Amino acid sequence: MRYRLTFITGLAIGYVLGTRAGRERYEQLRKCAQRFAQNPAVRNTAESAALTGREAATKAFDKVEDRLPNSFSTRIRSLRDHRGAAEDDWGTSNT
């Protein structure tokens, strides 16, 4: 019984210390990731990658549009029109 109690006590202490250190490390990593995401260079790169991806998708769609079912092409065109009407404000265009 004594060994069981010692083991459970050690387990509890290890859990408390581990979660405390784990939470501090988690907060440290979260703050680092937040600073990284708010970096203007990172935001510019992400924005240009998104624009390049959109352009590539548009070119690919234009090449295969006549081979797709009409309902599919119509849906893509409506999504394209909807996206073009409201520009997103993500990226560094507002900074």
PDB file of C-alpha atoms in Angstrom:
ATOM      1  CA  MET A   1       0.000   0.000   0.000  1.00  0.00           C
ATOM      2  CA  ARG A   2       2.842   2.347   0.844  1.00  0.00           C
ATOM      3  CA  TYR A   3       4.414   1.877  -2.612  1.00  0.00           C
ATOM      4  CA  ARG A   4       1.101   2.508  -4.295  1.00  0.00           C
ATOM      5  CA  LEU A   5       0.614   5.750  -2.361  1.00  0.00           C
ATOM      6  CA  THR A   6       4.176   6.863  -3.195  1.00  0.00           C
ATOM      7  CA  PHE A   7       3.620   6.083  -6.874  1.00  0.00           C
ATOM      8  CA  ILE A   8       0.304   7.968  -6.995  1.00  0.00           C
ATOM      9  CA  THR A   9       1.832  10.954  -5.174  1.00  0.00           C
ATOM     10  CA  GLY A  10       4.771  11.027  -7.584  1.00  0.00           C
ATOM     11  CA  LEU A  11       2.393  10.730 -10.524  1.00  0.00           C
ATOM     12  CA  ALA A  12       0.288  13.629  -9.251  1.00  0.00           C
ATOM     13  CA  ILE A  13       3.323  15.858  -8.661  1.00  0.00           C
ATOM     14  CA  GLY A  14       4.720  15.015 -12.091  1.00  0.00           C
ATOM     15  CA  TYR A  15       1.384  15.761 -13.715  1.00  0.00           C
ATOM     16  CA  VAL A  16       1.059  19.150 -12.017  1.00  0.00           C
ATOM     17  CA  LEU A  17       4.629  20.181 -12.847  1.00  0.00           C
ATOM     18  CA  GLY A  18       4.340  18.865 -16.398  1.00  0.00           C
ATOM     19  CA  THR A  19       1.104  20.678 -17.142  1.00  0.00           C
ATOM     20  CA  ARG A  20       2.446  23.901 -15.698  1.00  0.00           C
ATOM     21  CA  ALA A  21       5.585  23.682 -17.866  1.00  0.00           C
ATOM     22  CA  GLY A  22       3.482  22.543 -20.799  1.00  0.00           C
ATOM     23  CA  ARG A  23       1.155  25.521 -20.547  1.00  0.00           C
ATOM     24  CA  GLU A  24       4.045  27.966 -20.346  1.00  0.00           C
ATOM     25  CA  ARG A  25       5.671  26.385 -23.387  1.00  0.00           C
ATOM     26  CA  TYR A  26       2.348  26.424 -25.236  1.00  0.00           C
ATOM     27  CA  GLU A  27       1.905  30.142 -24.525  1.00  0.00           C
ATOM     28  CA  GLN A  28       5.472  30.797 -25.655  1.00  0.00           C
ATOM     29  CA  LEU A  29       4.911  28.925 -28.943  1.00  0.00           C
ATOM     30  CA  ARG A  30       1.561  30.652 -29.487  1.00  0.00           C
ATOM     31  CA  LYS A  31       3.098  34.111 -29.057  1.00  0.00           C
ATOM     32  CA  CYS A  32       5.942  33.212 -31.411  1.00  0.00           C
ATOM     33  CA  ALA A  33       3.498  31.956 -34.055  1.00  0.00           C
ATOM     34  CA  GLN A  34       1.396  35.083 -33.671  1.00  0.00           C
ATOM     35  CA  ARG A  35       4.425  37.350 -34.174  1.00  0.00           C
ATOM     36  CA  PHE A  36       5.406  35.292 -37.218  1.00  0.00           C
ATOM     37  CA  ALA A  37       1.927  35.548 -38.748  1.00  0.00           C
ATOM     38  CA  GLN A  38       1.813  39.309 -38.182  1.00  0.00           C
ATOM     39  CA  ASN A  39       5.183  39.875 -39.846  1.00  0.00           C
ATOM     40  CA  PRO A  40       4.643  42.029 -42.965  1.00  0.00           C
ATOM     41  CA  ALA A  41       7.066  39.933 -45.032  1.00  0.00           C
ATOM     42  CA  VAL A  42       5.165  36.748 -44.191  1.00  0.00           C
ATOM     43  CA  ARG A  43       1.826  38.400 -44.939  1.00  0.00           C
ATOM     44  CA  ASN A  44       3.100  39.704 -48.301  1.00  0.00           C
ATOM     45  CA  THR A  45       4.413  36.277 -49.239  1.00  0.00           C
ATOM     46  CA  ALA A  46       1.150  34.586 -48.268  1.00  0.00           C
ATOM     47  CA  GLU A  47      -0.877  37.154 -50.195  1.00  0.00           C
ATOM     48  CA  SER A  48       1.234  36.805 -53.332  1.00  0.00           C
ATOM     49  CA  ALA A  49       1.034  33.005 -53.077  1.00  0.00           C
ATOM     50  CA  ALA A  50      -2.758  33.214 -52.828  1.00  0.00           C
ATOM     51  CA  LEU A  51      -2.936  35.501 -55.861  1.00  0.00           C
ATOM     52  CA  THR A  52      -0.616  33.247 -57.855  1.00  0.00           C
ATOM     53  CA  GLY A  53      -2.745  30.251 -56.929  1.00  0.00           C
ATOM     54  CA  ARG A  54      -5.919  32.021 -58.023  1.00  0.00           C
ATOM     55  CA  GLU A  55      -4.338  32.969 -61.338  1.00  0.00           C
ATOM     56  CA  ALA A  56      -3.155  29.404 -61.933  1.00  0.00           C
ATOM     57  CA  ALA A  57      -6.596  28.026 -61.080  1.00  0.00           C
ATOM     58  CA  THR A  58      -8.226  30.498 -63.461  1.00  0.00           C
ATOM     59  CA  LYS A  59      -5.874  29.521 -66.293  1.00  0.00           C
ATOM     60  CA  ALA A  60      -6.488  25.830 -65.644  1.00  0.00           C
ATOM     61  CA  PHE A  61     -10.250  26.340 -65.590  1.00  0.00           C
ATOM     62  CA  ASP A  62     -10.147  28.316 -68.837  1.00  0.00           C
ATOM     63  CA  LYS A  63      -8.317  25.431 -70.532  1.00  0.00           C
ATOM     64  CA  VAL A  64     -10.741  22.703 -69.406  1.00  0.00           C
ATOM     65  CA  GLU A  65     -13.970  24.692 -69.235  1.00  0.00           C
ATOM     66  CA  ASP A  66     -15.409  23.255 -72.449  1.00  0.00           C
ATOM     67  CA  ARG A  67     -14.867  19.678 -71.194  1.00  0.00           C
ATOM     68  CA  LEU A  68     -16.731  20.189 -67.911  1.00  0.00           C
ATOM     69  CA  PRO A  69     -20.473  19.670 -67.421  1.00  0.00           C
ATOM     70  CA  ASN A  70     -22.490  22.847 -67.905  1.00  0.00           C
ATOM     71  CA  SER A  71     -23.771  22.887 -64.310  1.00  0.00           C
ATOM     72  CA  PHE A  72     -20.217  22.734 -62.993  1.00  0.00           C
ATOM     73  CA  SER A  73     -19.035  25.567 -65.233  1.00  0.00           C
ATOM     74  CA  THR A  74     -22.023  27.689 -64.257  1.00  0.00           C
ATOM     75  CA  ARG A  75     -21.342  27.160 -60.551  1.00  0.00           C
ATOM     76  CA  ILE A  76     -17.684  28.113 -60.924  1.00  0.00           C
ATOM     77  CA  ARG A  77     -18.578  31.255 -62.856  1.00  0.00           C
ATOM     78  CA  SER A  78     -21.073  32.291 -60.158  1.00  0.00           C
ATOM     79  CA  LEU A  79     -18.456  31.755 -57.440  1.00  0.00           C
ATOM     80  CA  ARG A  80     -15.950  33.745 -59.457  1.00  0.00           C
ATOM     81  CA  ASP A  81     -18.414  36.633 -59.864  1.00  0.00           C
ATOM     82  CA  HIS A  82     -19.248  36.579 -56.168  1.00  0.00           C
ATOM     83  CA  ARG A  83     -15.572  36.684 -55.178  1.00  0.00           C
ATOM     84  CA  GLY A  84     -14.830  39.515 -57.596  1.00  0.00           C
ATOM     85  CA  ALA A  85     -17.630  41.663 -56.193  1.00  0.00           C
ATOM     86  CA  ALA A  86     -16.176  41.815 -52.689  1.00  0.00           C
ATOM     87  CA  GLU A  87     -12.423  42.080 -52.435  1.00  0.00           C
ATOM     88  CA  ASP A  88     -10.925  40.470 -49.378  1.00  0.00           C
ATOM     89  CA  ASP A  89      -8.948  42.589 -46.963  1.00  0.00           C
ATOM     90  CA  TRP A  90      -6.533  39.888 -45.987  1.00  0.00           C
ATOM     91  CA  GLY A  91      -2.855  40.642 -46.369  1.00  0.00           C
ATOM     92  CA  THR A  92      -0.923  43.835 -46.250  1.00  0.00           C
ATOM     93  CA  SER A  93      -3.081  45.900 -48.577  1.00  0.00           C
ATOM     94  CA  ASN A  94      -4.614  47.637 -45.525  1.00  0.00           C
ATOM     95  CA  THR A  95      -1.410  48.260 -43.626  1.00  0.00           C
TER      96      THR A  95
END
